[in-house]
Amino acid sequence: MANEVTTAPQDTRKPAFWYGLPVGYMSLDLLPPAERLMEIINQLRGLPEQERDEADRALRLYAGIISLLNTNRVQECALGVHPDDAGGFTTSVFTVSTLPTSGSAKLVVAGLAGSAADGPDEGMRPLELPCGVGFLAEKRSPAPRSSRHPERSDAASSHIWQGTVAVAAPSTPELIVLQMVTPDLDSADDYRNILLGIARTLTFTDPARAMAADEDREPEAPTGASAAMRNDFG
């Protein structure tokens, strides 16, 4: 069964939508408590000088990434590690963000989905989800290079696969954007399926309430978000 994840706009922090996150993904703490940060800082002070400098740089990098994610309205960032056919591991990054629109988010999605259906771009197509109409866009783009260690970028994958699913929020002028990125181009089909599986579990109805309502009924096949999560992730 998937780990259930709830998230919300930064200004309210109340759950506005829910989705399932499959096994193999670890979420970053985008709002680390001040007590935890002070605990880490105190631990750093006890390290030898060289190790303290390295750990301090890592902590500053983490803080910078968290700040950047929050600035871009990212609600979830999860790192995925999965075994591959060669006996090694393949990695990915999954994010969920909210994108405000100037008008109706549903009209924006409908327009993009309609243009995708009629246009020549095979990288975007309309998508029918249990929570509503959306669209799937995917592309391959050059991988970002390290400015500190450019020599390491040559050995790494030169391109990444990026898949994006966007769905209109029902009660706010926002798009819910799910995005999957991986440097493993050979596994793009697998990661597309994972992204679509997560998108199919997206719901704007609290699953806890749905489960409570199901318990009051006669036993039957699961429906709604719980059924989507079970079908997509077991």
PDB file of C-alpha atoms in Angstrom:
ATOM      1  CA  MET A   1       0.000   0.000   0.000  1.00  0.00           C
ATOM      2  CA  ALA A   2       1.303   3.453  -0.852  1.00  0.00           C
ATOM      3  CA  ASN A   3       2.350   5.894   1.790  1.00  0.00           C
ATOM      4  CA  GLU A   4      -0.394   8.500   1.971  1.00  0.00           C
ATOM      5  CA  VAL A   5       0.821  12.057   1.553  1.00  0.00           C
ATOM      6  CA  THR A   6      -1.123  15.252   2.202  1.00  0.00           C
ATOM      7  CA  THR A   7      -0.064  18.696   1.172  1.00  0.00           C
ATOM      8  CA  ALA A   8      -1.415  22.222   0.889  1.00  0.00           C
ATOM      9  CA  PRO A   9      -0.669  25.759  -0.279  1.00  0.00           C
ATOM     10  CA  GLN A  10       2.109  27.403   1.708  1.00  0.00           C
ATOM     11  CA  ASP A  11      -0.141  30.139   3.081  1.00  0.00           C
ATOM     12  CA  THR A  12      -2.685  27.798   4.673  1.00  0.00           C
ATOM     13  CA  ARG A  13      -0.781  24.546   5.378  1.00  0.00           C
ATOM     14  CA  LYS A  14      -4.171  22.793   5.453  1.00  0.00           C
ATOM     15  CA  PRO A  15      -4.556  19.650   3.351  1.00  0.00           C
ATOM     16  CA  ALA A  16      -6.129  20.692   0.049  1.00  0.00           C
ATOM     17  CA  PHE A  17      -5.421  17.549  -1.962  1.00  0.00           C
ATOM     18  CA  TRP A  18      -4.111  14.053  -1.369  1.00  0.00           C
ATOM     19  CA  TYR A  19      -2.162  11.492  -3.383  1.00  0.00           C
ATOM     20  CA  GLY A  20      -0.311   8.222  -2.928  1.00  0.00           C
ATOM     21  CA  LEU A  21       3.479   8.014  -2.968  1.00  0.00           C
ATOM     22  CA  PRO A  22       4.817   4.556  -3.907  1.00  0.00           C
ATOM     23  CA  VAL A  23       7.505   2.610  -2.094  1.00  0.00           C
ATOM     24  CA  GLY A  24      11.057   3.664  -2.909  1.00  0.00           C
ATOM     25  CA  TYR A  25      10.616   7.412  -2.411  1.00  0.00           C
ATOM     26  CA  MET A  26      11.858   9.429   0.550  1.00  0.00           C
ATOM     27  CA  SER A  27      10.388  12.885   1.159  1.00  0.00           C
ATOM     28  CA  LEU A  28      12.567  15.862   2.038  1.00  0.00           C
ATOM     29  CA  ASP A  29      11.469  17.966   4.989  1.00  0.00           C
ATOM     30  CA  LEU A  30      10.532  21.268   3.336  1.00  0.00           C
ATOM     31  CA  LEU A  31       9.644  22.901   6.662  1.00  0.00           C
ATOM     32  CA  PRO A  32      12.287  21.656   9.125  1.00  0.00           C
ATOM     33  CA  PRO A  33      11.504  22.772  12.686  1.00  0.00           C
ATOM     34  CA  ALA A  34      13.835  25.344  14.240  1.00  0.00           C
ATOM     35  CA  GLU A  35      14.664  22.930  17.056  1.00  0.00           C
ATOM     36  CA  ARG A  36      15.965  20.368  14.570  1.00  0.00           C
ATOM     37  CA  LEU A  37      18.126  22.961  12.796  1.00  0.00           C
ATOM     38  CA  MET A  38      19.618  24.116  16.117  1.00  0.00           C
ATOM     39  CA  GLU A  39      20.357  20.498  17.019  1.00  0.00           C
ATOM     40  CA  ILE A  40      22.256  20.027  13.737  1.00  0.00           C
ATOM     41  CA  ILE A  41      24.169  23.298  14.234  1.00  0.00           C
ATOM     42  CA  ASN A  42      25.197  22.257  17.747  1.00  0.00           C
ATOM     43  CA  GLN A  43      26.405  18.907  16.395  1.00  0.00           C
ATOM     44  CA  LEU A  44      28.440  20.689  13.719  1.00  0.00           C
ATOM     45  CA  ARG A  45      30.199  22.774  16.360  1.00  0.00           C
ATOM     46  CA  GLY A  46      31.575  19.603  17.924  1.00  0.00           C
ATOM     47  CA  LEU A  47      33.189  18.313  14.727  1.00  0.00           C
ATOM     48  CA  PRO A  48      36.898  18.757  13.824  1.00  0.00           C
ATOM     49  CA  GLU A  49      37.520  21.898  11.767  1.00  0.00           C
ATOM     50  CA  GLN A  50      37.842  20.213   8.341  1.00  0.00           C
ATOM     51  CA  GLU A  51      34.784  18.015   8.825  1.00  0.00           C
ATOM     52  CA  ARG A  52      32.896  20.979  10.270  1.00  0.00           C
ATOM     53  CA  ASP A  53      33.578  23.049   7.140  1.00  0.00           C
ATOM     54  CA  GLU A  54      32.367  20.243   4.838  1.00  0.00           C
ATOM     55  CA  ALA A  55      29.244  19.650   6.919  1.00  0.00           C
ATOM     56  CA  ASP A  56      28.556  23.387   7.055  1.00  0.00           C
ATOM     57  CA  ARG A  57      28.680  23.611   3.251  1.00  0.00           C
ATOM     58  CA  ALA A  58      26.286  20.661   2.974  1.00  0.00           C
ATOM     59  CA  LEU A  59      23.894  22.274   5.450  1.00  0.00           C
ATOM     60  CA  ARG A  60      23.988  25.576   3.564  1.00  0.00           C
ATOM     61  CA  LEU A  61      23.303  23.731   0.293  1.00  0.00           C
ATOM     62  CA  TYR A  62      20.326  21.961   1.877  1.00  0.00           C
ATOM     63  CA  ALA A  63      19.007  25.269   3.237  1.00  0.00           C
ATOM     64  CA  GLY A  64      19.408  26.877  -0.181  1.00  0.00           C
ATOM     65  CA  ILE A  65      17.545  24.060  -1.917  1.00  0.00           C
ATOM     66  CA  ILE A  66      14.717  24.196   0.627  1.00  0.00           C
ATOM     67  CA  SER A  67      14.440  27.967   0.209  1.00  0.00           C
ATOM     68  CA  LEU A  68      14.337  27.615  -3.586  1.00  0.00           C
ATOM     69  CA  LEU A  69      11.667  24.913  -3.438  1.00  0.00           C
ATOM     70  CA  ASN A  70       9.477  26.950  -1.085  1.00  0.00           C
ATOM     71  CA  THR A  71       9.879  30.044  -3.265  1.00  0.00           C
ATOM     72  CA  ASN A  72       8.569  28.034  -6.222  1.00  0.00           C
ATOM     73  CA  ARG A  73       5.543  26.782  -4.234  1.00  0.00           C
ATOM     74  CA  VAL A  74       6.832  23.204  -4.109  1.00  0.00           C
ATOM     75  CA  GLN A  75       4.727  21.222  -1.633  1.00  0.00           C
ATOM     76  CA  GLU A  76       6.538  17.906  -1.915  1.00  0.00           C
ATOM     77  CA  CYS A  77      10.008  16.811  -3.003  1.00  0.00           C
ATOM     78  CA  ALA A  78      10.811  13.106  -2.853  1.00  0.00           C
ATOM     79  CA  LEU A  79      13.949  11.248  -3.907  1.00  0.00           C
ATOM     80  CA  GLY A  80      13.470   7.843  -5.518  1.00  0.00           C
ATOM     81  CA  VAL A  81      15.989   4.983  -5.610  1.00  0.00           C
ATOM     82  CA  HIS A  82      15.082   1.726  -7.349  1.00  0.00           C
ATOM     83  CA  PRO A  83      17.081  -1.349  -8.442  1.00  0.00           C
ATOM     84  CA  ASP A  84      17.678  -1.725 -12.182  1.00  0.00           C
ATOM     85  CA  ASP A  85      18.154  -4.750 -14.445  1.00  0.00           C
ATOM     86  CA  ALA A  86      21.950  -4.392 -14.346  1.00  0.00           C
ATOM     87  CA  GLY A  87      22.130  -4.961 -10.604  1.00  0.00           C
ATOM     88  CA  GLY A  88      22.632  -1.274  -9.809  1.00  0.00           C
ATOM     89  CA  PHE A  89      20.235   1.507  -8.951  1.00  0.00           C
ATOM     90  CA  THR A  90      18.279   4.104 -10.877  1.00  0.00           C
ATOM     91  CA  THR A  91      17.259   7.433  -9.353  1.00  0.00           C
ATOM     92  CA  SER A  92      14.554  10.040  -9.806  1.00  0.00           C
ATOM     93  CA  VAL A  93      13.147  13.164  -8.187  1.00  0.00           C
ATOM     94  CA  PHE A  94       9.398  13.658  -7.767  1.00  0.00           C
ATOM     95  CA  THR A  95       7.898  17.053  -6.907  1.00  0.00           C
ATOM     96  CA  VAL A  96       4.424  18.476  -6.372  1.00  0.00           C
ATOM     97  CA  SER A  97       3.842  22.206  -6.708  1.00  0.00           C
ATOM     98  CA  THR A  98       0.961  24.640  -7.061  1.00  0.00           C
ATOM     99  CA  LEU A  99       0.902  27.149  -9.887  1.00  0.00           C
ATOM    100  CA  PRO A 100      -1.468  30.136  -9.585  1.00  0.00           C
ATOM    101  CA  THR A 101      -3.426  31.201 -12.663  1.00  0.00           C
ATOM    102  CA  SER A 102      -4.892  34.588 -13.536  1.00  0.00           C
ATOM    103  CA  GLY A 103      -8.303  33.119 -14.327  1.00  0.00           C
ATOM    104  CA  SER A 104      -9.988  29.747 -14.269  1.00  0.00           C
ATOM    105  CA  ALA A 105      -7.496  26.922 -13.813  1.00  0.00           C
ATOM    106  CA  LYS A 106      -9.963  24.521 -15.457  1.00  0.00           C
ATOM    107  CA  LEU A 107     -10.088  26.672 -18.597  1.00  0.00           C
ATOM    108  CA  VAL A 108      -6.280  26.788 -18.668  1.00  0.00           C
ATOM    109  CA  VAL A 109      -6.050  22.998 -18.480  1.00  0.00           C
ATOM    110  CA  ALA A 110      -8.857  22.532 -21.021  1.00  0.00           C
ATOM    111  CA  GLY A 111      -7.144  24.909 -23.431  1.00  0.00           C
ATOM    112  CA  LEU A 112      -3.768  23.216 -23.094  1.00  0.00           C
ATOM    113  CA  ALA A 113      -5.288  19.750 -23.349  1.00  0.00           C
ATOM    114  CA  GLY A 114      -7.268  20.798 -26.433  1.00  0.00           C
ATOM    115  CA  SER A 115      -4.259  22.303 -28.169  1.00  0.00           C
ATOM    116  CA  ALA A 116      -2.233  19.208 -27.311  1.00  0.00           C
ATOM    117  CA  ALA A 117      -4.841  16.957 -28.912  1.00  0.00           C
ATOM    118  CA  ASP A 118      -4.832  18.973 -32.144  1.00  0.00           C
ATOM    119  CA  GLY A 119      -1.151  19.917 -32.271  1.00  0.00           C
ATOM    120  CA  PRO A 120       1.850  18.084 -33.713  1.00  0.00           C
ATOM    121  CA  ASP A 121       3.768  18.010 -30.408  1.00  0.00           C
ATOM    122  CA  GLU A 122       3.795  14.378 -29.284  1.00  0.00           C
ATOM    123  CA  GLY A 123       5.359  15.430 -25.980  1.00  0.00           C
ATOM    124  CA  MET A 124       2.018  16.701 -24.641  1.00  0.00           C
ATOM    125  CA  ARG A 125      -1.353  15.001 -24.565  1.00  0.00           C
ATOM    126  CA  PRO A 126      -4.692  15.359 -22.726  1.00  0.00           C
ATOM    127  CA  LEU A 127      -5.239  13.132 -19.733  1.00  0.00           C
ATOM    128  CA  GLU A 128      -8.424  11.791 -18.155  1.00  0.00           C
ATOM    129  CA  LEU A 129      -7.942  11.263 -14.408  1.00  0.00           C
ATOM    130  CA  PRO A 130     -10.365  10.224 -11.644  1.00  0.00           C
ATOM    131  CA  CYS A 131     -10.066  13.758 -10.198  1.00  0.00           C
ATOM    132  CA  GLY A 132     -10.675  15.534 -13.537  1.00  0.00           C
ATOM    133  CA  VAL A 133      -9.151  16.510 -16.860  1.00  0.00           C
ATOM    134  CA  GLY A 134      -5.451  17.269 -17.046  1.00  0.00           C
ATOM    135  CA  PHE A 135      -2.552  16.905 -19.403  1.00  0.00           C
ATOM    136  CA  LEU A 136       0.732  15.041 -19.583  1.00  0.00           C
ATOM    137  CA  ALA A 137       3.840  16.699 -20.999  1.00  0.00           C
ATOM    138  CA  GLU A 138       7.234  15.079 -21.329  1.00  0.00           C
ATOM    139  CA  LYS A 139      10.574  16.052 -22.774  1.00  0.00           C
ATOM    140  CA  ARG A 140      14.262  15.268 -22.757  1.00  0.00           C
ATOM    141  CA  SER A 141      16.568  18.148 -21.966  1.00  0.00           C
ATOM    142  CA  PRO A 142      20.278  18.664 -21.195  1.00  0.00           C
ATOM    143  CA  ALA A 143      21.188  17.793 -17.627  1.00  0.00           C
ATOM    144  CA  PRO A 144      22.307  20.723 -15.435  1.00  0.00           C
ATOM    145  CA  ARG A 145      26.067  20.929 -15.028  1.00  0.00           C
ATOM    146  CA  SER A 146      27.919  21.528 -11.795  1.00  0.00           C
ATOM    147  CA  SER A 147      29.634  24.924 -11.669  1.00  0.00           C
ATOM    148  CA  ARG A 148      31.944  23.736  -8.852  1.00  0.00           C
ATOM    149  CA  HIS A 149      32.986  20.460 -10.478  1.00  0.00           C
ATOM    150  CA  PRO A 150      32.418  20.692 -14.248  1.00  0.00           C
ATOM    151  CA  GLU A 151      34.652  17.666 -14.863  1.00  0.00           C
ATOM    152  CA  ARG A 152      32.138  15.456 -13.038  1.00  0.00           C
ATOM    153  CA  SER A 153      29.322  16.511 -15.368  1.00  0.00           C
ATOM    154  CA  ASP A 154      31.068  14.897 -18.342  1.00  0.00           C
ATOM    155  CA  ALA A 155      30.888  11.474 -16.697  1.00  0.00           C
ATOM    156  CA  ALA A 156      27.237  11.851 -15.746  1.00  0.00           C
ATOM    157  CA  SER A 157      24.215  11.509 -18.002  1.00  0.00           C
ATOM    158  CA  SER A 158      24.136  14.337 -20.524  1.00  0.00           C
ATOM    159  CA  HIS A 159      20.334  14.446 -20.667  1.00  0.00           C
ATOM    160  CA  ILE A 160      17.383  13.928 -18.344  1.00  0.00           C
ATOM    161  CA  TRP A 161      13.798  12.823 -18.890  1.00  0.00           C
ATOM    162  CA  GLN A 162      11.135  15.106 -17.419  1.00  0.00           C
ATOM    163  CA  GLY A 163       7.467  14.226 -17.145  1.00  0.00           C
ATOM    164  CA  THR A 164       4.794  16.677 -15.961  1.00  0.00           C
ATOM    165  CA  VAL A 165       1.120  16.195 -15.136  1.00  0.00           C
ATOM    166  CA  ALA A 166      -1.055  19.263 -14.475  1.00  0.00           C
ATOM    167  CA  VAL A 167      -4.597  19.219 -13.056  1.00  0.00           C
ATOM    168  CA  ALA A 168      -6.881  22.117 -12.124  1.00  0.00           C
ATOM    169  CA  ALA A 169      -7.760  22.543  -8.446  1.00  0.00           C
ATOM    170  CA  PRO A 170     -11.572  22.539  -8.054  1.00  0.00           C
ATOM    171  CA  SER A 171     -11.991  25.467  -5.648  1.00  0.00           C
ATOM    172  CA  THR A 172      -8.931  27.694  -6.208  1.00  0.00           C
ATOM    173  CA  PRO A 173      -7.394  29.303  -9.330  1.00  0.00           C
ATOM    174  CA  GLU A 174      -4.394  26.974  -9.162  1.00  0.00           C
ATOM    175  CA  LEU A 175      -2.874  24.154 -11.126  1.00  0.00           C
ATOM    176  CA  ILE A 176      -1.612  21.108  -9.255  1.00  0.00           C
ATOM    177  CA  VAL A 177       1.637  20.155 -10.987  1.00  0.00           C
ATOM    178  CA  LEU A 178       3.199  16.708 -10.525  1.00  0.00           C
ATOM    179  CA  GLN A 179       6.667  16.304 -11.999  1.00  0.00           C
ATOM    180  CA  MET A 180       9.085  13.393 -12.333  1.00  0.00           C
ATOM    181  CA  VAL A 181      12.726  13.790 -13.414  1.00  0.00           C
ATOM    182  CA  THR A 182      15.326  11.060 -13.975  1.00  0.00           C
ATOM    183  CA  PRO A 183      18.729  10.838 -15.684  1.00  0.00           C
ATOM    184  CA  ASP A 184      17.984   7.201 -16.622  1.00  0.00           C
ATOM    185  CA  LEU A 185      16.606   7.675 -20.137  1.00  0.00           C
ATOM    186  CA  ASP A 186      16.278   3.914 -20.662  1.00  0.00           C
ATOM    187  CA  SER A 187      13.762   3.779 -17.789  1.00  0.00           C
ATOM    188  CA  ALA A 188      11.653   6.732 -18.994  1.00  0.00           C
ATOM    189  CA  ASP A 189       8.674   4.437 -19.737  1.00  0.00           C
ATOM    190  CA  ASP A 190       8.773   3.049 -16.203  1.00  0.00           C
ATOM    191  CA  TYR A 191       8.951   6.490 -14.621  1.00  0.00           C
ATOM    192  CA  ARG A 192       6.128   7.741 -16.845  1.00  0.00           C
ATOM    193  CA  ASN A 193       4.015   4.893 -15.509  1.00  0.00           C
ATOM    194  CA  ILE A 194       4.950   5.783 -11.923  1.00  0.00           C
ATOM    195  CA  LEU A 195       4.039   9.432 -12.546  1.00  0.00           C
ATOM    196  CA  LEU A 196       0.696   8.473 -14.098  1.00  0.00           C
ATOM    197  CA  GLY A 197       0.063   6.048 -11.234  1.00  0.00           C
ATOM    198  CA  ILE A 198       0.561   8.840  -8.694  1.00  0.00           C
ATOM    199  CA  ALA A 199      -1.633  11.170 -10.768  1.00  0.00           C
ATOM    200  CA  ARG A 200      -4.462   8.621 -10.750  1.00  0.00           C
ATOM    201  CA  THR A 201      -4.475   8.654  -6.944  1.00  0.00           C
ATOM    202  CA  LEU A 202      -4.757  12.467  -6.792  1.00  0.00           C
ATOM    203  CA  THR A 203      -7.956  13.442  -5.025  1.00  0.00           C
ATOM    204  CA  PHE A 204      -9.503  16.579  -3.580  1.00  0.00           C
ATOM    205  CA  THR A 205     -11.611  14.559  -1.137  1.00  0.00           C
ATOM    206  CA  ASP A 206     -10.147  13.607   2.229  1.00  0.00           C
ATOM    207  CA  PRO A 207      -9.502   9.819   1.983  1.00  0.00           C
ATOM    208  CA  ALA A 208     -10.086   9.482   5.739  1.00  0.00           C
ATOM    209  CA  ARG A 209     -13.648  10.714   5.308  1.00  0.00           C
ATOM    210  CA  ALA A 210     -14.157   8.471   2.300  1.00  0.00           C
ATOM    211  CA  MET A 211     -12.911   5.453   4.254  1.00  0.00           C
ATOM    212  CA  ALA A 212     -15.170   6.322   7.195  1.00  0.00           C
ATOM    213  CA  ALA A 213     -18.138   6.506   4.845  1.00  0.00           C
ATOM    214  CA  ASP A 214     -17.173   3.161   3.290  1.00  0.00           C
ATOM    215  CA  GLU A 215     -17.079   1.531   6.732  1.00  0.00           C
ATOM    216  CA  ASP A 216     -20.715   2.531   7.277  1.00  0.00           C
ATOM    217  CA  ARG A 217     -21.766   0.760   4.077  1.00  0.00           C
ATOM    218  CA  GLU A 218     -22.020  -2.923   3.262  1.00  0.00           C
ATOM    219  CA  PRO A 219     -18.649  -4.481   2.303  1.00  0.00           C
ATOM    220  CA  GLU A 220     -17.935  -3.907  -1.380  1.00  0.00           C
ATOM    221  CA  ALA A 221     -15.077  -3.234  -3.745  1.00  0.00           C
ATOM    222  CA  PRO A 222     -13.080  -0.099  -2.758  1.00  0.00           C
ATOM    223  CA  THR A 223     -13.897   3.075  -4.671  1.00  0.00           C
ATOM    224  CA  GLY A 224     -12.510   6.552  -5.179  1.00  0.00           C
ATOM    225  CA  ALA A 225      -9.039   7.447  -3.939  1.00  0.00           C
ATOM    226  CA  SER A 226      -8.577   4.227  -1.977  1.00  0.00           C
ATOM    227  CA  ALA A 227      -9.354   2.150  -5.086  1.00  0.00           C
ATOM    228  CA  ALA A 228      -6.989   4.216  -7.203  1.00  0.00           C
ATOM    229  CA  MET A 229      -4.169   3.788  -4.704  1.00  0.00           C
ATOM    230  CA  ARG A 230      -4.786   0.043  -4.469  1.00  0.00           C
ATOM    231  CA  ASN A 231      -4.991  -0.430  -8.231  1.00  0.00           C
ATOM    232  CA  ASP A 232      -1.899   1.627  -9.013  1.00  0.00           C
ATOM    233  CA  PHE A 233       0.367   0.680  -6.126  1.00  0.00           C
ATOM    234  CA  GLY A 234      -1.044  -2.544  -4.679  1.00  0.00           C
TER     235      GLY A 234
END
